[in-house]
């Protein structure tokens, strides 16, 4: 988990940088819709790599997806620890039971 925590901290630092000097800052300057678009693109690329790419392709795309998800979490001011706590809360619960317990939205 140290890697993700370090990355989360790096992303937080780079959000404060000048957009012309940081990819993270430039993405944040474009706003939440652009960040969401990037997460969607990376998710699609990850799925394609899983189905048709090599293990190295898939690993690289999975890393890109995780990076962009952390950028999105930062943009929404949701710490990684909150997501991890939700995963901890769900641990030991059947995925089917957990899904059934959700209230319709």
Short mmCIF file of N, CA, C and O in Angstrom, two decimals:
data_model
loop_
_atom_site.label_atom_id
_atom_site.label_comp_id
_atom_site.label_asym_id
_atom_site.label_seq_id
_atom_site.Cartn_x
_atom_site.Cartn_y
_atom_site.Cartn_z
N UNK A 1 0.82 -1.20 0.00
CA UNK A 1 0.00 0.00 0.00
C UNK A 1 0.86 1.26 0.00
O UNK A 1 0.39 2.31 -0.36
N UNK A 2 2.09 1.14 0.38
CA UNK A 2 2.96 2.31 0.41
C UNK A 2 3.06 2.98 -0.96
O UNK A 2 3.10 4.20 -1.04
N UNK A 3 3.09 2.21 -2.01
CA UNK A 3 3.20 2.77 -3.35
C UNK A 3 2.02 3.66 -3.67
O UNK A 3 2.18 4.78 -4.17
N UNK A 4 0.81 3.19 -3.38
CA UNK A 4 -0.38 3.99 -3.67
C UNK A 4 -0.45 5.24 -2.79
O UNK A 4 -0.86 6.31 -3.26
N UNK A 5 -0.03 5.11 -1.55
CA UNK A 5 -0.02 6.28 -0.66
C UNK A 5 1.00 7.31 -1.14
O UNK A 5 0.71 8.51 -1.16
N UNK A 6 2.17 6.86 -1.55
CA UNK A 6 3.17 7.80 -2.09
C UNK A 6 2.64 8.45 -3.35
O UNK A 6 2.80 9.67 -3.54
N UNK A 7 2.00 7.68 -4.21
CA UNK A 7 1.46 8.24 -5.44
C UNK A 7 0.36 9.26 -5.13
O UNK A 7 0.30 10.33 -5.74
N UNK A 8 -0.50 8.94 -4.18
CA UNK A 8 -1.55 9.88 -3.78
C UNK A 8 -0.93 11.19 -3.30
O UNK A 8 -1.40 12.28 -3.66
N UNK A 9 0.13 11.11 -2.52
CA UNK A 9 0.81 12.32 -2.03
C UNK A 9 1.45 13.10 -3.17
O UNK A 9 1.39 14.33 -3.20
N UNK A 10 2.06 12.40 -4.11
CA UNK A 10 2.68 13.06 -5.27
C UNK A 10 1.62 13.77 -6.10
O UNK A 10 1.80 14.92 -6.53
N UNK A 11 0.49 13.12 -6.31
CA UNK A 11 -0.60 13.73 -7.07
C UNK A 11 -1.09 14.99 -6.36
O UNK A 11 -1.33 16.02 -7.00
N UNK A 12 -1.24 14.93 -5.04
CA UNK A 12 -1.69 16.11 -4.27
C UNK A 12 -0.71 17.27 -4.44
O UNK A 12 -1.12 18.43 -4.61
N UNK A 13 0.58 16.98 -4.40
CA UNK A 13 1.60 18.02 -4.59
C UNK A 13 1.52 18.61 -5.99
O UNK A 13 1.58 19.82 -6.18
N UNK A 14 1.38 17.76 -6.98
CA UNK A 14 1.39 18.21 -8.37
C UNK A 14 0.11 18.94 -8.76
O UNK A 14 0.11 19.74 -9.70
N UNK A 15 -0.97 18.70 -8.04
CA UNK A 15 -2.20 19.47 -8.30
C UNK A 15 -1.97 20.96 -8.08
O UNK A 15 -2.62 21.78 -8.70
N UNK A 16 -1.06 21.27 -7.18
CA UNK A 16 -0.78 22.68 -6.85
C UNK A 16 0.25 23.31 -7.78
O UNK A 16 0.51 24.50 -7.69
N UNK A 17 0.81 22.54 -8.68
CA UNK A 17 1.83 23.05 -9.60
C UNK A 17 1.17 23.85 -10.72
O UNK A 17 -0.05 23.82 -10.91
N UNK A 18 1.99 24.53 -11.48
CA UNK A 18 1.51 25.25 -12.65
C UNK A 18 1.10 24.23 -13.71
O UNK A 18 1.81 23.25 -13.94
N UNK A 19 -0.05 24.43 -14.37
CA UNK A 19 -0.52 23.47 -15.36
C UNK A 19 0.48 23.18 -16.48
O UNK A 19 0.52 22.07 -17.00
N UNK A 20 1.31 24.16 -16.82
CA UNK A 20 2.28 23.93 -17.89
C UNK A 20 3.48 23.10 -17.43
O UNK A 20 4.28 22.67 -18.26
N UNK A 21 3.57 22.86 -16.13
CA UNK A 21 4.72 22.10 -15.62
C UNK A 21 4.36 20.71 -15.10
O UNK A 21 5.25 19.95 -14.71
N UNK A 22 3.07 20.36 -15.10
CA UNK A 22 2.66 19.09 -14.52
C UNK A 22 1.43 18.53 -15.24
O UNK A 22 0.45 19.25 -15.43
N UNK A 23 1.51 17.27 -15.61
CA UNK A 23 0.37 16.61 -16.24
C UNK A 23 -0.83 16.62 -15.30
O UNK A 23 -1.96 16.91 -15.71
N UNK A 24 -0.60 16.31 -14.02
CA UNK A 24 -1.68 16.28 -13.04
C UNK A 24 -2.32 17.65 -12.93
O UNK A 24 -3.55 17.79 -12.94
N UNK A 25 -1.50 18.69 -12.83
CA UNK A 25 -2.03 20.05 -12.72
C UNK A 25 -2.80 20.44 -13.98
O UNK A 25 -3.87 21.07 -13.91
N UNK A 26 -2.29 20.07 -15.14
CA UNK A 26 -2.97 20.41 -16.39
C UNK A 26 -4.31 19.68 -16.50
O UNK A 26 -5.30 20.25 -16.96
N UNK A 27 -4.35 18.44 -16.06
CA UNK A 27 -5.59 17.68 -16.09
C UNK A 27 -6.61 18.29 -15.13
O UNK A 27 -7.78 18.47 -15.48
N UNK A 28 -6.16 18.65 -13.94
CA UNK A 28 -7.06 19.29 -12.98
C UNK A 28 -7.55 20.64 -13.47
O UNK A 28 -8.69 21.01 -13.22
N UNK A 29 -6.70 21.37 -14.17
CA UNK A 29 -7.10 22.68 -14.71
C UNK A 29 -8.22 22.53 -15.73
O UNK A 29 -9.03 23.45 -15.91
N UNK A 30 -8.28 21.39 -16.40
CA UNK A 30 -9.33 21.14 -17.40
C UNK A 30 -10.65 20.75 -16.75
O UNK A 30 -11.68 20.72 -17.43
N UNK A 31 -10.62 20.42 -15.47
CA UNK A 31 -11.85 20.16 -14.74
C UNK A 31 -12.23 18.70 -14.60
O UNK A 31 -11.67 17.81 -15.25
N UNK A 32 -13.21 18.50 -13.76
CA UNK A 32 -13.68 17.16 -13.43
C UNK A 32 -14.17 16.37 -14.65
O UNK A 32 -13.86 15.18 -14.76
N UNK A 33 -14.91 16.98 -15.58
CA UNK A 33 -15.34 16.20 -16.74
C UNK A 33 -14.16 15.60 -17.53
O UNK A 33 -14.25 14.46 -17.99
N UNK A 34 -13.08 16.34 -17.68
CA UNK A 34 -11.91 15.83 -18.41
C UNK A 34 -11.24 14.70 -17.64
O UNK A 34 -10.81 13.70 -18.23
N UNK A 35 -11.15 14.85 -16.32
CA UNK A 35 -10.56 13.80 -15.50
C UNK A 35 -11.40 12.52 -15.62
O UNK A 35 -10.87 11.42 -15.80
N UNK A 36 -12.71 12.68 -15.55
CA UNK A 36 -13.61 11.52 -15.69
C UNK A 36 -13.46 10.88 -17.06
O UNK A 36 -13.46 9.64 -17.18
N UNK A 37 -13.33 11.70 -18.08
CA UNK A 37 -13.12 11.17 -19.43
C UNK A 37 -11.85 10.33 -19.49
O UNK A 37 -11.83 9.25 -20.08
N UNK A 38 -10.77 10.82 -18.86
CA UNK A 38 -9.50 10.07 -18.86
C UNK A 38 -9.66 8.75 -18.12
O UNK A 38 -9.13 7.72 -18.57
N UNK A 39 -10.38 8.74 -17.00
CA UNK A 39 -10.59 7.49 -16.27
C UNK A 39 -11.34 6.51 -17.17
O UNK A 39 -10.99 5.33 -17.24
N UNK A 40 -12.35 6.99 -17.87
CA UNK A 40 -13.10 6.13 -18.78
C UNK A 40 -12.24 5.58 -19.90
O UNK A 40 -12.32 4.39 -20.24
N UNK A 41 -11.41 6.45 -20.48
CA UNK A 41 -10.50 6.00 -21.54
C UNK A 41 -9.55 4.93 -21.03
O UNK A 41 -9.33 3.90 -21.69
N UNK A 42 -8.98 5.18 -19.85
CA UNK A 42 -8.03 4.22 -19.29
C UNK A 42 -8.71 2.90 -18.93
O UNK A 42 -8.13 1.83 -19.10
N UNK A 43 -9.95 2.96 -18.45
CA UNK A 43 -10.69 1.74 -18.14
C UNK A 43 -10.92 0.92 -19.41
O UNK A 43 -10.72 -0.31 -19.42
N UNK A 44 -11.29 1.59 -20.48
CA UNK A 44 -11.51 0.91 -21.76
C UNK A 44 -10.21 0.29 -22.26
O UNK A 44 -10.20 -0.87 -22.70
N UNK A 45 -9.13 1.04 -22.19
CA UNK A 45 -7.83 0.52 -22.63
C UNK A 45 -7.40 -0.68 -21.79
O UNK A 45 -6.80 -1.63 -22.30
N UNK A 46 -7.72 -0.64 -20.50
CA UNK A 46 -7.38 -1.76 -19.61
C UNK A 46 -8.15 -3.01 -20.01
O UNK A 46 -7.58 -4.11 -20.09
N UNK A 47 -9.43 -2.85 -20.29
CA UNK A 47 -10.25 -4.00 -20.71
C UNK A 47 -9.74 -4.57 -22.03
O UNK A 47 -9.61 -5.79 -22.18
N UNK A 48 -9.44 -3.70 -22.97
CA UNK A 48 -8.93 -4.16 -24.27
C UNK A 48 -7.62 -4.92 -24.09
O UNK A 48 -7.41 -5.98 -24.67
N UNK A 49 -6.73 -4.37 -23.28
CA UNK A 49 -5.44 -5.04 -23.03
C UNK A 49 -5.64 -6.38 -22.34
O UNK A 49 -4.92 -7.34 -22.63
N UNK A 50 -6.61 -6.45 -21.45
CA UNK A 50 -6.89 -7.73 -20.77
C UNK A 50 -7.35 -8.79 -21.76
O UNK A 50 -7.00 -9.96 -21.63
N UNK A 51 -8.11 -8.35 -22.74
CA UNK A 51 -8.67 -9.30 -23.71
C UNK A 51 -7.72 -9.63 -24.86
O UNK A 51 -7.74 -10.76 -25.36
N UNK A 52 -6.91 -8.66 -25.27
CA UNK A 52 -6.13 -8.87 -26.50
C UNK A 52 -4.63 -8.60 -26.36
O UNK A 52 -3.88 -8.92 -27.27
N UNK A 53 -4.23 -8.01 -25.27
CA UNK A 53 -2.83 -7.62 -25.13
C UNK A 53 -2.00 -8.64 -24.37
O UNK A 53 -2.51 -9.65 -23.88
N UNK A 54 -0.74 -8.33 -24.28
CA UNK A 54 0.17 -9.16 -23.50
C UNK A 54 -0.01 -8.84 -22.02
O UNK A 54 -0.67 -7.86 -21.65
N UNK A 55 0.60 -9.63 -21.18
CA UNK A 55 0.57 -9.34 -19.74
C UNK A 55 1.19 -7.98 -19.45
O UNK A 55 0.71 -7.24 -18.60
N UNK A 56 2.25 -7.64 -20.18
CA UNK A 56 2.91 -6.33 -19.99
C UNK A 56 1.98 -5.19 -20.41
O UNK A 56 1.91 -4.16 -19.72
N UNK A 57 1.26 -5.37 -21.51
CA UNK A 57 0.29 -4.35 -21.94
C UNK A 57 -0.78 -4.15 -20.88
O UNK A 57 -1.12 -3.02 -20.52
N UNK A 58 -1.32 -5.26 -20.40
CA UNK A 58 -2.37 -5.20 -19.40
C UNK A 58 -1.87 -4.54 -18.11
O UNK A 58 -2.55 -3.69 -17.53
N UNK A 59 -0.68 -4.91 -17.68
CA UNK A 59 -0.11 -4.34 -16.47
C UNK A 59 0.06 -2.83 -16.61
O UNK A 59 -0.28 -2.07 -15.69
N UNK A 60 0.57 -2.39 -17.75
CA UNK A 60 0.75 -0.96 -17.98
C UNK A 60 -0.56 -0.21 -17.99
O UNK A 60 -0.67 0.88 -17.41
N UNK A 61 -1.58 -0.78 -18.62
CA UNK A 61 -2.88 -0.12 -18.66
C UNK A 61 -3.54 -0.10 -17.29
O UNK A 61 -4.19 0.87 -16.91
N UNK A 62 -3.36 -1.17 -16.53
CA UNK A 62 -3.91 -1.21 -15.17
C UNK A 62 -3.26 -0.12 -14.31
O UNK A 62 -3.93 0.55 -13.52
N UNK A 63 -1.96 0.06 -14.49
CA UNK A 63 -1.26 1.13 -13.75
C UNK A 63 -1.78 2.50 -14.16
O UNK A 63 -2.00 3.38 -13.31
N UNK A 64 -2.00 2.70 -15.46
CA UNK A 64 -2.56 3.97 -15.94
C UNK A 64 -3.94 4.22 -15.33
O UNK A 64 -4.26 5.34 -14.92
N UNK A 65 -4.77 3.18 -15.28
CA UNK A 65 -6.11 3.31 -14.72
C UNK A 65 -6.05 3.67 -13.24
O UNK A 65 -6.76 4.58 -12.78
N UNK A 66 -5.19 3.00 -12.50
CA UNK A 66 -5.07 3.30 -11.07
C UNK A 66 -4.58 4.72 -10.84
O UNK A 66 -5.07 5.42 -9.96
N UNK A 67 -3.62 5.14 -11.65
CA UNK A 67 -3.10 6.51 -11.55
C UNK A 67 -4.23 7.52 -11.76
O UNK A 67 -4.43 8.43 -10.96
N UNK A 68 -4.97 7.34 -12.85
CA UNK A 68 -6.03 8.30 -13.16
C UNK A 68 -7.18 8.25 -12.15
O UNK A 68 -7.80 9.27 -11.86
N UNK A 69 -7.44 7.08 -11.58
CA UNK A 69 -8.45 6.99 -10.53
C UNK A 69 -7.99 7.78 -9.30
O UNK A 69 -8.79 8.48 -8.67
N UNK A 70 -6.71 7.71 -8.97
CA UNK A 70 -6.19 8.50 -7.85
C UNK A 70 -6.27 10.00 -8.15
O UNK A 70 -6.54 10.80 -7.25
N UNK A 71 -6.05 10.39 -9.40
CA UNK A 71 -6.22 11.79 -9.78
C UNK A 71 -7.67 12.20 -9.56
O UNK A 71 -7.95 13.28 -9.01
N UNK A 72 -8.61 11.36 -9.96
CA UNK A 72 -10.03 11.66 -9.78
C UNK A 72 -10.41 11.73 -8.31
O UNK A 72 -11.12 12.65 -7.88
N UNK A 73 -9.93 10.78 -7.52
CA UNK A 73 -10.19 10.84 -6.08
C UNK A 73 -9.68 12.14 -5.48
O UNK A 73 -10.36 12.78 -4.68
N UNK A 74 -8.48 12.55 -5.89
CA UNK A 74 -7.92 13.80 -5.39
C UNK A 74 -8.76 15.00 -5.80
O UNK A 74 -8.99 15.91 -5.00
N UNK A 75 -9.22 15.00 -7.03
CA UNK A 75 -10.05 16.10 -7.52
C UNK A 75 -11.36 16.19 -6.75
O UNK A 75 -11.92 17.28 -6.59
N UNK A 76 -11.85 15.06 -6.27
CA UNK A 76 -13.08 15.02 -5.48
C UNK A 76 -12.82 15.14 -3.99
O UNK A 76 -13.74 15.06 -3.19
N UNK A 77 -11.54 15.33 -3.61
CA UNK A 77 -11.14 15.43 -2.20
C UNK A 77 -11.57 14.20 -1.39
O UNK A 77 -12.00 14.31 -0.24
N UNK A 78 -11.44 13.05 -2.01
CA UNK A 78 -11.72 11.79 -1.33
C UNK A 78 -10.40 11.05 -1.17
O UNK A 78 -9.78 10.66 -2.16
N UNK A 79 -9.95 10.89 0.07
CA UNK A 79 -8.67 10.21 0.28
C UNK A 79 -8.75 8.72 -0.03
O UNK A 79 -9.80 8.09 0.15
N UNK A 80 -7.65 8.18 -0.49
CA UNK A 80 -7.55 6.75 -0.75
C UNK A 80 -7.95 5.96 0.49
O UNK A 80 -8.60 4.92 0.38
N UNK A 81 -7.61 6.46 1.67
CA UNK A 81 -7.95 5.77 2.92
C UNK A 81 -9.45 5.54 3.05
O UNK A 81 -9.89 4.52 3.60
N UNK A 82 -10.25 6.44 2.53
CA UNK A 82 -11.71 6.29 2.59
C UNK A 82 -12.17 5.13 1.70
O UNK A 82 -13.06 4.36 2.07
N UNK A 83 -11.56 5.00 0.53
CA UNK A 83 -11.88 3.88 -0.36
C UNK A 83 -11.43 2.57 0.27
O UNK A 83 -12.16 1.57 0.24
N UNK A 84 -10.24 2.58 0.86
CA UNK A 84 -9.74 1.36 1.51
C UNK A 84 -10.63 0.97 2.69
O UNK A 84 -10.89 -0.22 2.91
N UNK A 85 -11.12 1.96 3.43
CA UNK A 85 -12.03 1.67 4.54
C UNK A 85 -13.32 1.03 4.04
O UNK A 85 -13.87 0.13 4.68
N UNK A 86 -13.80 1.50 2.90
CA UNK A 86 -15.01 0.89 2.31
C UNK A 86 -14.74 -0.55 1.90
O UNK A 86 -15.59 -1.43 2.10
N UNK A 87 -13.57 -0.80 1.32
CA UNK A 87 -13.22 -2.18 0.98
C UNK A 87 -13.11 -3.04 2.23
O UNK A 87 -13.57 -4.20 2.24
N UNK A 88 -12.51 -2.49 3.29
CA UNK A 88 -12.43 -3.22 4.55
C UNK A 88 -13.83 -3.54 5.08
O UNK A 88 -14.07 -4.64 5.58
N UNK A 89 -14.73 -2.58 4.98
CA UNK A 89 -16.09 -2.77 5.46
C UNK A 89 -16.78 -3.93 4.72
O UNK A 89 -17.52 -4.70 5.29
N UNK A 90 -16.48 -4.04 3.44
CA UNK A 90 -17.10 -5.08 2.62
C UNK A 90 -16.44 -6.45 2.76
O UNK A 90 -17.02 -7.46 2.35
N UNK A 91 -15.25 -6.49 3.32
CA UNK A 91 -14.51 -7.74 3.42
C UNK A 91 -15.31 -8.79 4.17
O UNK A 91 -15.90 -8.51 5.21
N UNK A 92 -15.34 -9.98 3.61
CA UNK A 92 -16.05 -11.08 4.25
C UNK A 92 -17.53 -11.13 3.90
O UNK A 92 -18.24 -12.03 4.34
N UNK A 93 -17.99 -10.17 3.12
CA UNK A 93 -19.38 -10.15 2.69
C UNK A 93 -19.45 -10.62 1.24
O UNK A 93 -18.66 -10.16 0.41
N UNK A 94 -20.37 -11.49 0.96
CA UNK A 94 -20.56 -11.94 -0.41
C UNK A 94 -20.86 -10.75 -1.29
O UNK A 94 -21.62 -9.85 -0.92
N UNK A 95 -20.26 -10.72 -2.47
CA UNK A 95 -20.54 -9.65 -3.41
C UNK A 95 -22.00 -9.57 -3.77
O UNK A 95 -22.57 -8.49 -3.94
N UNK A 96 -22.65 -10.72 -3.86
CA UNK A 96 -24.09 -10.74 -4.17
C UNK A 96 -24.90 -10.15 -3.01
O UNK A 96 -25.83 -9.37 -3.23
N UNK A 97 -24.51 -10.51 -1.77
CA UNK A 97 -25.21 -9.95 -0.60
C UNK A 97 -24.97 -8.45 -0.49
O UNK A 97 -25.89 -7.69 -0.18
N UNK A 98 -23.74 -8.03 -0.73
CA UNK A 98 -23.41 -6.59 -0.63
C UNK A 98 -24.20 -5.80 -1.66
O UNK A 98 -24.76 -4.75 -1.35
N UNK A 99 -24.27 -6.31 -2.87
CA UNK A 99 -25.00 -5.61 -3.92
C UNK A 99 -26.49 -5.55 -3.60
O UNK A 99 -27.14 -4.53 -3.79
N UNK A 100 -27.05 -6.62 -3.08
CA UNK A 100 -28.47 -6.67 -2.74
C UNK A 100 -28.81 -5.71 -1.61
O UNK A 100 -29.92 -5.19 -1.54
N UNK A 101 -27.84 -5.43 -0.73
CA UNK A 101 -28.07 -4.56 0.41
C UNK A 101 -28.03 -3.08 0.04
O UNK A 101 -28.49 -2.24 0.82
N UNK A 102 -27.50 -2.76 -1.12
CA UNK A 102 -27.45 -1.36 -1.54
C UNK A 102 -28.85 -0.84 -1.80
O UNK A 102 -29.70 -1.53 -2.33
N UNK A 103 -29.04 0.41 -1.44
CA UNK A 103 -30.34 1.03 -1.75
C UNK A 103 -30.32 1.49 -3.19
O UNK A 103 -29.32 2.01 -3.68
N UNK A 104 -31.43 1.31 -3.90
CA UNK A 104 -31.48 1.76 -5.30
C UNK A 104 -31.26 3.27 -5.39
O UNK A 104 -31.74 4.02 -4.54
N UNK A 105 -30.53 3.67 -6.45
CA UNK A 105 -30.25 5.10 -6.59
C UNK A 105 -30.87 5.65 -7.82
O UNK A 105 -31.01 5.29 -8.82
#
